[in-house]
Tab-separated table of N, CA and C in Angstrom:
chain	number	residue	atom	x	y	z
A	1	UNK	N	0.845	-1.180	0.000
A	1	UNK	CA	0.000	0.000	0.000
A	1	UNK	C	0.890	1.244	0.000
A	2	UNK	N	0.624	2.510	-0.421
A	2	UNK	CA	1.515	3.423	-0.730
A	2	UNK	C	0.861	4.296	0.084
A	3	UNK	N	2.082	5.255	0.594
A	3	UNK	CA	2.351	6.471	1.405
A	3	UNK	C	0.962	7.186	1.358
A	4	UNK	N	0.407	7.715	2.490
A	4	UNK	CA	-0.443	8.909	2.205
A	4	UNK	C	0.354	9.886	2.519
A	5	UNK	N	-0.083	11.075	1.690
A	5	UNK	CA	0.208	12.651	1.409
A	5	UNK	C	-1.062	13.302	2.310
A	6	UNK	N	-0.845	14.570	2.154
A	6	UNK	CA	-1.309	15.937	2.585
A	6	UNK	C	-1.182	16.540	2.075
A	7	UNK	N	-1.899	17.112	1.414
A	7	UNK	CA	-1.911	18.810	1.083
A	7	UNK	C	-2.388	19.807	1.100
A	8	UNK	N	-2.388	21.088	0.967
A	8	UNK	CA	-3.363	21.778	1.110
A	8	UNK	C	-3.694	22.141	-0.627
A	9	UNK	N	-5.416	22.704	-0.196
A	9	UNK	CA	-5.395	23.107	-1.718
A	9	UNK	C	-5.909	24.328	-2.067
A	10	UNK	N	-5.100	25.164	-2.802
A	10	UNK	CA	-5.363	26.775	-2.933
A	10	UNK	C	-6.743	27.093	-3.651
A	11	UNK	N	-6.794	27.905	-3.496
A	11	UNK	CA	-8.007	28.721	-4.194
A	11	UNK	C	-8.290	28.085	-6.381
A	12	UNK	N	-7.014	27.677	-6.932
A	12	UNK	CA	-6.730	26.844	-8.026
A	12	UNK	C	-7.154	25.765	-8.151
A	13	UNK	N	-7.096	24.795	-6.959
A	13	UNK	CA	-7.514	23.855	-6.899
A	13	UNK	C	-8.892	23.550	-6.410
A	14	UNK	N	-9.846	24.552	-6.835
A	14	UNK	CA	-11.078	24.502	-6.690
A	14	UNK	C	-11.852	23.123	-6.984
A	15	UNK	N	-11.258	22.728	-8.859
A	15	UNK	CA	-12.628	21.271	-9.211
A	15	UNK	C	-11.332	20.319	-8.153
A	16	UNK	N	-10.315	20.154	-7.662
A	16	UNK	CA	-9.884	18.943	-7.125
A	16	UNK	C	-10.656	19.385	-5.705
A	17	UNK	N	-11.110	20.007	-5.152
A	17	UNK	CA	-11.632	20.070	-4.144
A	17	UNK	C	-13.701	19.635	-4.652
A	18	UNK	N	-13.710	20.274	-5.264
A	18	UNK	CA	-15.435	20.036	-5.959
A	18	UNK	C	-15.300	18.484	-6.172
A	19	UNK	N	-14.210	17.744	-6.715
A	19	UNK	CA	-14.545	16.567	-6.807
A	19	UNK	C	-14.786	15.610	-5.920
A	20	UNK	N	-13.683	15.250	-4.776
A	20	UNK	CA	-13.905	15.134	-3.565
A	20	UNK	C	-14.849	15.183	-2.501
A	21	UNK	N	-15.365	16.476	-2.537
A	21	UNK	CA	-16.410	16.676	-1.349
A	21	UNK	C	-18.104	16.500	-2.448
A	22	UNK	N	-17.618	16.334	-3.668
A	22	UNK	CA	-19.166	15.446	-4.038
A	22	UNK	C	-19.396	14.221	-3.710
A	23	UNK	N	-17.556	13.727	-3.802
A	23	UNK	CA	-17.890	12.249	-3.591
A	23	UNK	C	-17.952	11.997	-2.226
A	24	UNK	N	-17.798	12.837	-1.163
A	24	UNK	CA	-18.238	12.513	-0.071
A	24	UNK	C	-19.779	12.626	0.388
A	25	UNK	N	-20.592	13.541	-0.753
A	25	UNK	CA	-21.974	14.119	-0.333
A	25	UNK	C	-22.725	13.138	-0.743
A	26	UNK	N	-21.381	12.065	-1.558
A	26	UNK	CA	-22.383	10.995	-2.701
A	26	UNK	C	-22.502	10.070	-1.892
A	27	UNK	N	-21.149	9.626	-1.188
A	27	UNK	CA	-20.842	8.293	-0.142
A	27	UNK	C	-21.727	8.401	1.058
A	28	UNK	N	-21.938	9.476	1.705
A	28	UNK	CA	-22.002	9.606	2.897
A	28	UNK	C	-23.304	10.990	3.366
A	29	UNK	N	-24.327	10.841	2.091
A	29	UNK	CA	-25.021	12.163	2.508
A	29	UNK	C	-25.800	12.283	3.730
A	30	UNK	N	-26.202	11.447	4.529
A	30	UNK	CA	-26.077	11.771	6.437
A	30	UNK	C	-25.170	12.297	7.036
A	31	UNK	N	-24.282	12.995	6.469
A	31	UNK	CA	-22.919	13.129	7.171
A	31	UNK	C	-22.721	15.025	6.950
A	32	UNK	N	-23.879	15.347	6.185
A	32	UNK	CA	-23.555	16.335	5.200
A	32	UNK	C	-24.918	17.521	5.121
A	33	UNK	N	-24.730	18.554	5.849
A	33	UNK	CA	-26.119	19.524	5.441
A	33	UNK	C	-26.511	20.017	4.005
A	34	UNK	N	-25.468	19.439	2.865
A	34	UNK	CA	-25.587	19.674	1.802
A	34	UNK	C	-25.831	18.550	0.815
A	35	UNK	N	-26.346	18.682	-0.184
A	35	UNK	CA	-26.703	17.306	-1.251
A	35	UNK	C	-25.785	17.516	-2.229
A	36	UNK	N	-24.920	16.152	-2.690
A	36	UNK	CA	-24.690	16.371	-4.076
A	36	UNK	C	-25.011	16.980	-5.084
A	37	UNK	N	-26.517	16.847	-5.107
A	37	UNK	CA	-27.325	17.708	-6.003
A	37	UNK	C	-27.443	18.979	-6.192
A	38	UNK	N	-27.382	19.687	-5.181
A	38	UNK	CA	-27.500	20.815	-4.782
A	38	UNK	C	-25.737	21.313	-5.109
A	39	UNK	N	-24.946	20.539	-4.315
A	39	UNK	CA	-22.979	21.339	-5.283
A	39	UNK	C	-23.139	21.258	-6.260
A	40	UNK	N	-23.384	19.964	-7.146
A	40	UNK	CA	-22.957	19.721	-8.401
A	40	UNK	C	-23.141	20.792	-9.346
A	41	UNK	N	-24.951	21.940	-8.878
A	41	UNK	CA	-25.073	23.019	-9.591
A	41	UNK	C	-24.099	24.049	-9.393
A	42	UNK	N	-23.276	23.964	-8.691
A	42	UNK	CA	-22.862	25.610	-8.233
A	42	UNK	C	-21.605	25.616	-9.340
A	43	UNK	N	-21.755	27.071	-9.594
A	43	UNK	CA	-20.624	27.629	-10.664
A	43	UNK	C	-18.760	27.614	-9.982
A	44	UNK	N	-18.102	27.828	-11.004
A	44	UNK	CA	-16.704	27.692	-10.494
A	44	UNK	C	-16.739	29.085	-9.628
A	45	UNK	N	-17.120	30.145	-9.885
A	45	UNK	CA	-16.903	31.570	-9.343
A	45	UNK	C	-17.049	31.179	-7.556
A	46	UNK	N	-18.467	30.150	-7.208
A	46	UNK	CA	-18.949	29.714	-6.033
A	46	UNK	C	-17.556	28.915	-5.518
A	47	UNK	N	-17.385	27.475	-6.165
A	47	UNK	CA	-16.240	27.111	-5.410
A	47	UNK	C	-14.816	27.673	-5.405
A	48	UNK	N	-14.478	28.508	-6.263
A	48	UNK	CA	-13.779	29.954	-5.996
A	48	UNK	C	-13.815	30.657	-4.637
A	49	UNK	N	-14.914	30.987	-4.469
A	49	UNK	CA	-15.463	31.740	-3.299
A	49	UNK	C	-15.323	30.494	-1.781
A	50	UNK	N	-15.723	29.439	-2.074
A	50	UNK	CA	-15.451	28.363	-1.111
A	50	UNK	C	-14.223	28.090	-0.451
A	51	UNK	N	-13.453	28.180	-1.570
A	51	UNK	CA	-12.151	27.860	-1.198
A	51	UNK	C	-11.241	28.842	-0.649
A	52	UNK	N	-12.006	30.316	-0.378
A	52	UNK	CA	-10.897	31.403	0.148
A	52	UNK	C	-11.077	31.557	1.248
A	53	UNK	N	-12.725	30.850	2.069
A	53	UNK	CA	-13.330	31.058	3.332
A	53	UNK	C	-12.557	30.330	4.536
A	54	UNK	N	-12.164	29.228	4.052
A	54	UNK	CA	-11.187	27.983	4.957
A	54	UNK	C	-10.587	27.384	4.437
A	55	UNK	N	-9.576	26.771	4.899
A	55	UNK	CA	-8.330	25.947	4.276
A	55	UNK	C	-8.984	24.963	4.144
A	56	UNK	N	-8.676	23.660	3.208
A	56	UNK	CA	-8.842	22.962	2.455
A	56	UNK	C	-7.703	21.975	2.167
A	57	UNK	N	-7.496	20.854	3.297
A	57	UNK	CA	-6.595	19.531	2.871
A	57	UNK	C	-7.003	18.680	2.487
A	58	UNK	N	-6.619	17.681	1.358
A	58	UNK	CA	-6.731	16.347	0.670
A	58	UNK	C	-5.325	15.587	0.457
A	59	UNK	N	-6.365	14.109	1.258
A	59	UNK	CA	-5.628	13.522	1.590
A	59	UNK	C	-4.932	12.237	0.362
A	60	UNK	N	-3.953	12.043	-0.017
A	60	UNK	CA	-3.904	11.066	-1.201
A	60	UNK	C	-3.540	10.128	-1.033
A	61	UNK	N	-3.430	9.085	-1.735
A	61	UNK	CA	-3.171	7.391	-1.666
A	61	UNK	C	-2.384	7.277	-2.869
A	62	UNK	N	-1.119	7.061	-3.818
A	62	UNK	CA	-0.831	6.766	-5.556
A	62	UNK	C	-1.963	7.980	-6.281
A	63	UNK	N	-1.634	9.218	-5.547
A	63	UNK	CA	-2.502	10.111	-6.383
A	63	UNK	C	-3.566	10.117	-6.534
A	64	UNK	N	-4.450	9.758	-5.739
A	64	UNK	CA	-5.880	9.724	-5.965
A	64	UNK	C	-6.687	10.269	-4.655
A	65	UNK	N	-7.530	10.750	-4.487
A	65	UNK	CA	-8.303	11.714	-3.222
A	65	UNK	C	-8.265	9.961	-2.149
A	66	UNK	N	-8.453	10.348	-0.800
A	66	UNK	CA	-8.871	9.451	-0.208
A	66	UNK	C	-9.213	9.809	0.526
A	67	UNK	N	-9.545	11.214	0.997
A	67	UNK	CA	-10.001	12.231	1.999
A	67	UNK	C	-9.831	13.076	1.808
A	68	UNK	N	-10.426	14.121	2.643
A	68	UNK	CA	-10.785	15.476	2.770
A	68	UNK	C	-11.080	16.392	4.363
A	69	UNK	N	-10.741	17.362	4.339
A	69	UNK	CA	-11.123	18.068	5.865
A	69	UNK	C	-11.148	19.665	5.602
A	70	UNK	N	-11.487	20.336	6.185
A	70	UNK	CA	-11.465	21.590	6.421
A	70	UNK	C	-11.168	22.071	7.169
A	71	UNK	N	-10.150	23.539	7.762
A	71	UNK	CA	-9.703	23.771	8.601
A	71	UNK	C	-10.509	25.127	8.706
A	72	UNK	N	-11.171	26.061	9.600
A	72	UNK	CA	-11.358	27.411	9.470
A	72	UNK	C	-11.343	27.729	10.822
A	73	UNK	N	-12.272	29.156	11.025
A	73	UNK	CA	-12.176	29.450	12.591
A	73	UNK	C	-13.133	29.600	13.270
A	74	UNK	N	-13.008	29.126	14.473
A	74	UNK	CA	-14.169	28.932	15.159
A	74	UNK	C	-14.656	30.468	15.390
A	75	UNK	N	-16.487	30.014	15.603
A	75	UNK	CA	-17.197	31.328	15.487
A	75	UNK	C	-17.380	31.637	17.290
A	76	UNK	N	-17.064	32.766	17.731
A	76	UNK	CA	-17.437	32.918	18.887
A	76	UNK	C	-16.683	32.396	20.024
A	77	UNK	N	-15.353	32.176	19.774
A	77	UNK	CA	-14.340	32.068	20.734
A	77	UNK	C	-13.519	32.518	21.311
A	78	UNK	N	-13.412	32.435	23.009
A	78	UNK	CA	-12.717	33.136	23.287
A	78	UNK	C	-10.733	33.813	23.442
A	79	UNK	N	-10.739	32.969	22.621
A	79	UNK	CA	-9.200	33.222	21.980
A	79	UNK	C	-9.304	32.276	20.576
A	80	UNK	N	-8.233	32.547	19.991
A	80	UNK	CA	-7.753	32.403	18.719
A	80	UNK	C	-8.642	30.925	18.368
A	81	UNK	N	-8.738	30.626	17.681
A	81	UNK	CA	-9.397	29.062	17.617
A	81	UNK	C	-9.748	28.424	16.659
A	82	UNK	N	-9.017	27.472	15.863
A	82	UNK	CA	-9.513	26.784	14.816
A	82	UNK	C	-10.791	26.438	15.003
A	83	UNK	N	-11.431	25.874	13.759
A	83	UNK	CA	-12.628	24.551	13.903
A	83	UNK	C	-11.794	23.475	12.519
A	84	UNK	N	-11.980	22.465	13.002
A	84	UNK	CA	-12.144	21.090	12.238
A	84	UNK	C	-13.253	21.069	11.502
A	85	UNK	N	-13.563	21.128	10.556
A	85	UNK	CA	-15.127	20.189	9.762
A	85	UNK	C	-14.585	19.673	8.299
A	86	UNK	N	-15.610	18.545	8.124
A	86	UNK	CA	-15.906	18.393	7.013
A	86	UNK	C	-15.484	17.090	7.301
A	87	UNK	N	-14.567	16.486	7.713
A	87	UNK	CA	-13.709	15.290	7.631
A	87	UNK	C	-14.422	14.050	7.065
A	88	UNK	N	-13.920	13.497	5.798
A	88	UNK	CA	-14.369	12.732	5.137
A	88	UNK	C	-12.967	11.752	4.389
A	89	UNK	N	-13.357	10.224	4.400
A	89	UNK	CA	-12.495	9.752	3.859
A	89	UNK	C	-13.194	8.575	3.198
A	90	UNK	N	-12.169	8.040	1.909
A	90	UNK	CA	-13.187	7.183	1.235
A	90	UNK	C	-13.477	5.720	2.130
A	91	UNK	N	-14.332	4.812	2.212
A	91	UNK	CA	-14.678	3.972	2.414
A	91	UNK	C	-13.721	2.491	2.767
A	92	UNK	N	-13.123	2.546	1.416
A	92	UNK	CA	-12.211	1.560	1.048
A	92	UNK	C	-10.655	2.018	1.683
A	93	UNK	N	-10.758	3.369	2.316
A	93	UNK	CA	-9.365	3.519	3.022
A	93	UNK	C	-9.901	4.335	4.910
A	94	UNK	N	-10.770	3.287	4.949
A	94	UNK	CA	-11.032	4.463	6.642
A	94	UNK	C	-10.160	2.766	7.408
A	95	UNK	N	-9.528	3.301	8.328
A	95	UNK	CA	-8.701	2.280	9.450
A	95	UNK	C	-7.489	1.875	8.898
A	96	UNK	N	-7.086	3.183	7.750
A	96	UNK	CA	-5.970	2.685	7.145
A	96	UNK	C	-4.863	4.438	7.741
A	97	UNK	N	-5.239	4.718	8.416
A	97	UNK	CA	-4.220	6.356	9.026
A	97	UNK	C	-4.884	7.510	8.001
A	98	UNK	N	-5.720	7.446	7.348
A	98	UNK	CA	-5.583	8.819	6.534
A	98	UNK	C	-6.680	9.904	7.101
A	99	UNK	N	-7.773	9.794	8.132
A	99	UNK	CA	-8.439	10.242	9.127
A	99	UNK	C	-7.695	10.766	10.111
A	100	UNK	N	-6.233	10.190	10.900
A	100	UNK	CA	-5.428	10.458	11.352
A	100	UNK	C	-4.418	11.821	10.671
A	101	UNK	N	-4.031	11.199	9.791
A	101	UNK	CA	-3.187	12.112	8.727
A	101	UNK	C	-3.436	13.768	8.506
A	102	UNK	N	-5.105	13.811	8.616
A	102	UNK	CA	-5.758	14.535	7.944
A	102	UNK	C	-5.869	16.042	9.483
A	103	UNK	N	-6.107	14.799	10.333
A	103	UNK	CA	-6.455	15.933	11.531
A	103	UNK	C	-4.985	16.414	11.911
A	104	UNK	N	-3.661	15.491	12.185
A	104	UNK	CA	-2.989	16.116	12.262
A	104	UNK	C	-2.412	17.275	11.531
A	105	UNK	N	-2.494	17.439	10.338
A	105	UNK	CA	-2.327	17.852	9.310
A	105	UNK	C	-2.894	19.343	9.441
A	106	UNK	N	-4.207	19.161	9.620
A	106	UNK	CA	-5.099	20.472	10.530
A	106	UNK	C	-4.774	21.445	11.834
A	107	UNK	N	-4.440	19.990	12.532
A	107	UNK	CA	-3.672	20.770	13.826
A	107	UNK	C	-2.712	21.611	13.838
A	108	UNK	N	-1.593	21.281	12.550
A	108	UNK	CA	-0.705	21.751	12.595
A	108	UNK	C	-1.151	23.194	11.567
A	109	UNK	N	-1.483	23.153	11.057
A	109	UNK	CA	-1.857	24.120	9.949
A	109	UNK	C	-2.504	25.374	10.869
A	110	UNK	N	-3.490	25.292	11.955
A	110	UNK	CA	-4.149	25.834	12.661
A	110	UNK	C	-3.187	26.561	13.743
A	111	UNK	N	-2.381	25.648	14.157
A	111	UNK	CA	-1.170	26.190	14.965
A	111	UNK	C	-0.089	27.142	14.508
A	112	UNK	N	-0.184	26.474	13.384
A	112	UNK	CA	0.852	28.027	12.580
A	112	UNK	C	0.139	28.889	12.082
A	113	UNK	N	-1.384	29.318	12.260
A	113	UNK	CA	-2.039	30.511	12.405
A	113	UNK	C	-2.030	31.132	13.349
A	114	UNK	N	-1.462	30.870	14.401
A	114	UNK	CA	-1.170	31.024	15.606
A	114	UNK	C	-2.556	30.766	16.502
A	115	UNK	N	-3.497	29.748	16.295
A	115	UNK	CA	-4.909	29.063	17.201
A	115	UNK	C	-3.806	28.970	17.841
A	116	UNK	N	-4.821	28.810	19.456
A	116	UNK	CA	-4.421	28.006	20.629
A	116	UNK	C	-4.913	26.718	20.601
A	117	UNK	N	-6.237	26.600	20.073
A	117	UNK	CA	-7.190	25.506	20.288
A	117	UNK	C	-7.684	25.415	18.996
A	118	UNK	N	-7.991	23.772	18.670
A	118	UNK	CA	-8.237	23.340	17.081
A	118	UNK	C	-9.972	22.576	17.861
A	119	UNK	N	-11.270	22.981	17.814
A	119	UNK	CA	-12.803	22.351	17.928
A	119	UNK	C	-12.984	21.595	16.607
A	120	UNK	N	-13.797	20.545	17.187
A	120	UNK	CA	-14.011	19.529	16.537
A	120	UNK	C	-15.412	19.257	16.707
A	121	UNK	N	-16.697	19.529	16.301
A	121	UNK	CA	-17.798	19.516	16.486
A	121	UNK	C	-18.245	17.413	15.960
A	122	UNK	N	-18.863	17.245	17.048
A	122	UNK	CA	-18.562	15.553	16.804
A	122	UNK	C	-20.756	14.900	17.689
A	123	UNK	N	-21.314	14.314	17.256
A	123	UNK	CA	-22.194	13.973	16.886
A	123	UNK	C	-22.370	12.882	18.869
A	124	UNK	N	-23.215	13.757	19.731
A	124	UNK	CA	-22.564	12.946	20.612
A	124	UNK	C	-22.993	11.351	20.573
A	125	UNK	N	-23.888	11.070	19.799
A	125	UNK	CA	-24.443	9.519	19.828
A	125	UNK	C	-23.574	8.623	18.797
A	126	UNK	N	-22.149	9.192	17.796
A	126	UNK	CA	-21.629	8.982	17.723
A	126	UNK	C	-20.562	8.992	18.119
A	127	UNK	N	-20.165	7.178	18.596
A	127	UNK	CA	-19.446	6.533	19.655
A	127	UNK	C	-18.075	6.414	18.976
A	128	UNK	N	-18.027	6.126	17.483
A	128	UNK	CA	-16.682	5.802	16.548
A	128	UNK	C	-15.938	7.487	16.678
A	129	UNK	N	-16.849	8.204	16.520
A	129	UNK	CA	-16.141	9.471	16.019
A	129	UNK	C	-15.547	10.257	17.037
A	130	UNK	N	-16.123	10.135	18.407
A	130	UNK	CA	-16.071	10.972	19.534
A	130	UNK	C	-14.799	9.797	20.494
A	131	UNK	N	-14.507	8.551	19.551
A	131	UNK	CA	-13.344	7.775	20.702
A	131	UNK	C	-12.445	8.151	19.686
A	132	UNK	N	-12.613	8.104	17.998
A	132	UNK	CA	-11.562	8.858	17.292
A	132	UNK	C	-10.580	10.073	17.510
A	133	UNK	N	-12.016	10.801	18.317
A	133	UNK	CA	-11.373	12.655	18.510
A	133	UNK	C	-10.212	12.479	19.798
A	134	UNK	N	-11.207	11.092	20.809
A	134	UNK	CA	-10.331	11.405	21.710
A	134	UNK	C	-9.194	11.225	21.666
A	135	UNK	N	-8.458	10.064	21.038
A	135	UNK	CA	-7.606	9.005	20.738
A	135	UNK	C	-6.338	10.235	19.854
A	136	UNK	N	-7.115	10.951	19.120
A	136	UNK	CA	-6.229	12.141	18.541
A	136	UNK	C	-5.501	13.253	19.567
A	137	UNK	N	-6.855	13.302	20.918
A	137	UNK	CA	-5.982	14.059	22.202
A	137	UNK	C	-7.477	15.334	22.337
A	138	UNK	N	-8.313	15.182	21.949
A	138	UNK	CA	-9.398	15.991	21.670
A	138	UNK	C	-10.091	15.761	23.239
A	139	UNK	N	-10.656	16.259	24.145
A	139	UNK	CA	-11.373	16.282	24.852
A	139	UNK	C	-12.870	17.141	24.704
A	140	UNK	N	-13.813	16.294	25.667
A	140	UNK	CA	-15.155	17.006	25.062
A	140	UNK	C	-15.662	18.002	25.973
A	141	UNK	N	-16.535	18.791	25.347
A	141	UNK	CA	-16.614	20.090	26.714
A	141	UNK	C	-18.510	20.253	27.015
A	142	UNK	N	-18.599	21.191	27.775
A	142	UNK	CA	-20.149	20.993	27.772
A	142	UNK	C	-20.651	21.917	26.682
A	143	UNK	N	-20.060	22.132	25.773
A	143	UNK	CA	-20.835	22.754	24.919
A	143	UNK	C	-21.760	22.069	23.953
A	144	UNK	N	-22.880	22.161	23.862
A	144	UNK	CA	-23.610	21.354	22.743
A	144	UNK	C	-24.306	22.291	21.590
A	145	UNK	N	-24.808	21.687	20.411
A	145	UNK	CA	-25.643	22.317	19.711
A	145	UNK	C	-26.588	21.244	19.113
A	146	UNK	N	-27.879	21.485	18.403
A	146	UNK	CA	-28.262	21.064	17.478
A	146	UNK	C	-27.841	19.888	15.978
A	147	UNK	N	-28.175	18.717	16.011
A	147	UNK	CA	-27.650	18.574	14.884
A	147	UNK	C	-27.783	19.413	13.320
A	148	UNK	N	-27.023	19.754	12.277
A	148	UNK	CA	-27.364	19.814	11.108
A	148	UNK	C	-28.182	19.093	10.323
A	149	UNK	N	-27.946	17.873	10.788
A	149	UNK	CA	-28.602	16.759	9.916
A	149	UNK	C	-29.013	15.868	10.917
A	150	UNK	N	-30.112	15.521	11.093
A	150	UNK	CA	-30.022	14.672	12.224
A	150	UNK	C	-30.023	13.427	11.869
A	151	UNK	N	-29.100	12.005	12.523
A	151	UNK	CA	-29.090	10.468	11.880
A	151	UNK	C	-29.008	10.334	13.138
A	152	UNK	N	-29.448	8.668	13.420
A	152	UNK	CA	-29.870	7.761	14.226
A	152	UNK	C	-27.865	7.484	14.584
A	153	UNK	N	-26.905	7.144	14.014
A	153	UNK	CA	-25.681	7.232	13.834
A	153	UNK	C	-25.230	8.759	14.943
A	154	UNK	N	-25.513	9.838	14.793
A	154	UNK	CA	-24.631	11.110	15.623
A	154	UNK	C	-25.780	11.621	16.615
A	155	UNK	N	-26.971	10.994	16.592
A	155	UNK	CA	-27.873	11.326	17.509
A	155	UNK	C	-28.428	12.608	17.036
A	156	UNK	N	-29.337	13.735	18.377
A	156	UNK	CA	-29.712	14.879	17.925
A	156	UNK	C	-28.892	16.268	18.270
A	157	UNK	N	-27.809	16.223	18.676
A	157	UNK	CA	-27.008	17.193	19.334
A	157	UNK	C	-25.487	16.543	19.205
A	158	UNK	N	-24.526	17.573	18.506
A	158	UNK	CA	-23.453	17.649	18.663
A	158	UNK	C	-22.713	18.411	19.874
A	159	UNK	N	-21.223	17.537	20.091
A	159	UNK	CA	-20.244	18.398	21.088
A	159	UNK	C	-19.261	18.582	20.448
A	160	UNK	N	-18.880	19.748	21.256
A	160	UNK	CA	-17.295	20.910	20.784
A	160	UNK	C	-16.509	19.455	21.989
A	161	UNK	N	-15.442	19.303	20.667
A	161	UNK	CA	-14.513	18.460	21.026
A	161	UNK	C	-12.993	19.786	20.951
A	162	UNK	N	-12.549	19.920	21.726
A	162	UNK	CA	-11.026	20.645	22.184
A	162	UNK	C	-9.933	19.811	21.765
A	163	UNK	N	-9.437	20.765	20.963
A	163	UNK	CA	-7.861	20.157	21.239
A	163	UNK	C	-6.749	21.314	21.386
A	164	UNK	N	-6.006	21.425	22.464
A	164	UNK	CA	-5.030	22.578	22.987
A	164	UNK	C	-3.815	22.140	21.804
A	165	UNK	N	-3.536	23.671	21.384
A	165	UNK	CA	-2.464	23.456	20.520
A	165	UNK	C	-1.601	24.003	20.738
A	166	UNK	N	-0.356	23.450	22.156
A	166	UNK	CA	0.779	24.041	22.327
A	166	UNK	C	0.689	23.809	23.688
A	167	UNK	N	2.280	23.562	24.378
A	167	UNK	CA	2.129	23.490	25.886
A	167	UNK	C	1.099	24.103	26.854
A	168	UNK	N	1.450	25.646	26.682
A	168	UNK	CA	0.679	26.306	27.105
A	168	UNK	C	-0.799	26.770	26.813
A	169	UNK	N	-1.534	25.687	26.102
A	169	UNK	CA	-3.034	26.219	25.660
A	169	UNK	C	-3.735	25.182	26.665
A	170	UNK	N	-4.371	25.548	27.584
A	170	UNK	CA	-5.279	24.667	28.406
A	170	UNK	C	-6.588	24.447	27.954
A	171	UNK	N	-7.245	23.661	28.503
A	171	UNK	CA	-8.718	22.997	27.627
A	171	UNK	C	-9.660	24.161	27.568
A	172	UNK	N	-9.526	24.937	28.731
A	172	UNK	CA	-11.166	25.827	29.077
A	172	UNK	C	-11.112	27.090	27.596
A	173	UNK	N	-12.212	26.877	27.370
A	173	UNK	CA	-12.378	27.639	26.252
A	173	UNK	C	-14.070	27.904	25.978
A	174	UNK	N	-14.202	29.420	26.100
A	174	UNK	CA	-15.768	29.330	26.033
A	174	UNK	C	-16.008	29.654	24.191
A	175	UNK	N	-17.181	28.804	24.186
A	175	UNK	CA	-17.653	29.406	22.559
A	175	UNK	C	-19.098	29.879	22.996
């Protein structure tokens, strides 16, 4: 099996990003407040515009997508603060590191924006995703919200999952 990569992808790499996160809306549309149907219409000018709002890593396998994540900033925090979303990987490569790959990859990217803290909004009735976050070093806080989408899989309410980025960043963090 060959190396996974990281990369990020600029504002250029708009359709390698459009391709990707269709095929995640295609694989996995419980996972997703948006439909395939609904991207597939949008003009390049739109995923233009998509791609300048938050960073944008894809993850590769022999050159080919095998994931995806988004890095941007959290809304309403009280210091500097990434958010995690989007995290998607293909099917035929999840329990193979590239879910791993992807967040570190984030963490670090977020940290050299100078975040203290990288949130991870995680589905609390999902049990895979929320021992994933922890296992990465993520702890969960009492913050909750609403699901986007609601599935029997993440339950009806998500939690802000923390992750301190740097000796000195401690967990407490209000959003």
């Amino acid at each position: 099996m060959s190396e996974i990569t990281v990369r990020p992808l600029g504002e250029d790499d708009w359709a390698d990003y459009r391709s990707v996160r269709l095929a995640a809306l295609r694989e996995s549309p419980e996972a997703f407040a948006a439909t395939a149907e609904q991207e597939e219409a949008y003009d390049e000018a739109f995923w233009r515009a998509r791609m300048q709002r938050s960073a944008r890593l894809v993850a590769e396998r022999g050159g080919e997508a095998v994931g995806v994540v988004s890095v941007g900033t959290a809304k309403n925090s009280d210091v500097p603060a990434g958010e995690l979303f989007g995290l998607w990987v293909r099917p035929e490569a999840r329990g193979s590191g590239v879910a791993t790959r992807l967040v570190e990859n984030g963490a670090s990217l977020a940290a050299k924006r100078g975040q203290t803290h990288l949130v991870y909004w995680v589905g609390t009735e999902n049990g895979r995703a929320v021992a994933f976050a922890s296992g990465m070093g993520f702890r969960p806080t009492d913050y909750r919200r609403p699901m986007g989408v609601v599935s029997e899989e993440d339950g009806e309410e998500e939690v802000a999952m923390v992750l301190p980025l740097g000796s000195d960043a401690d967990l407490s963090l209000r959003l």
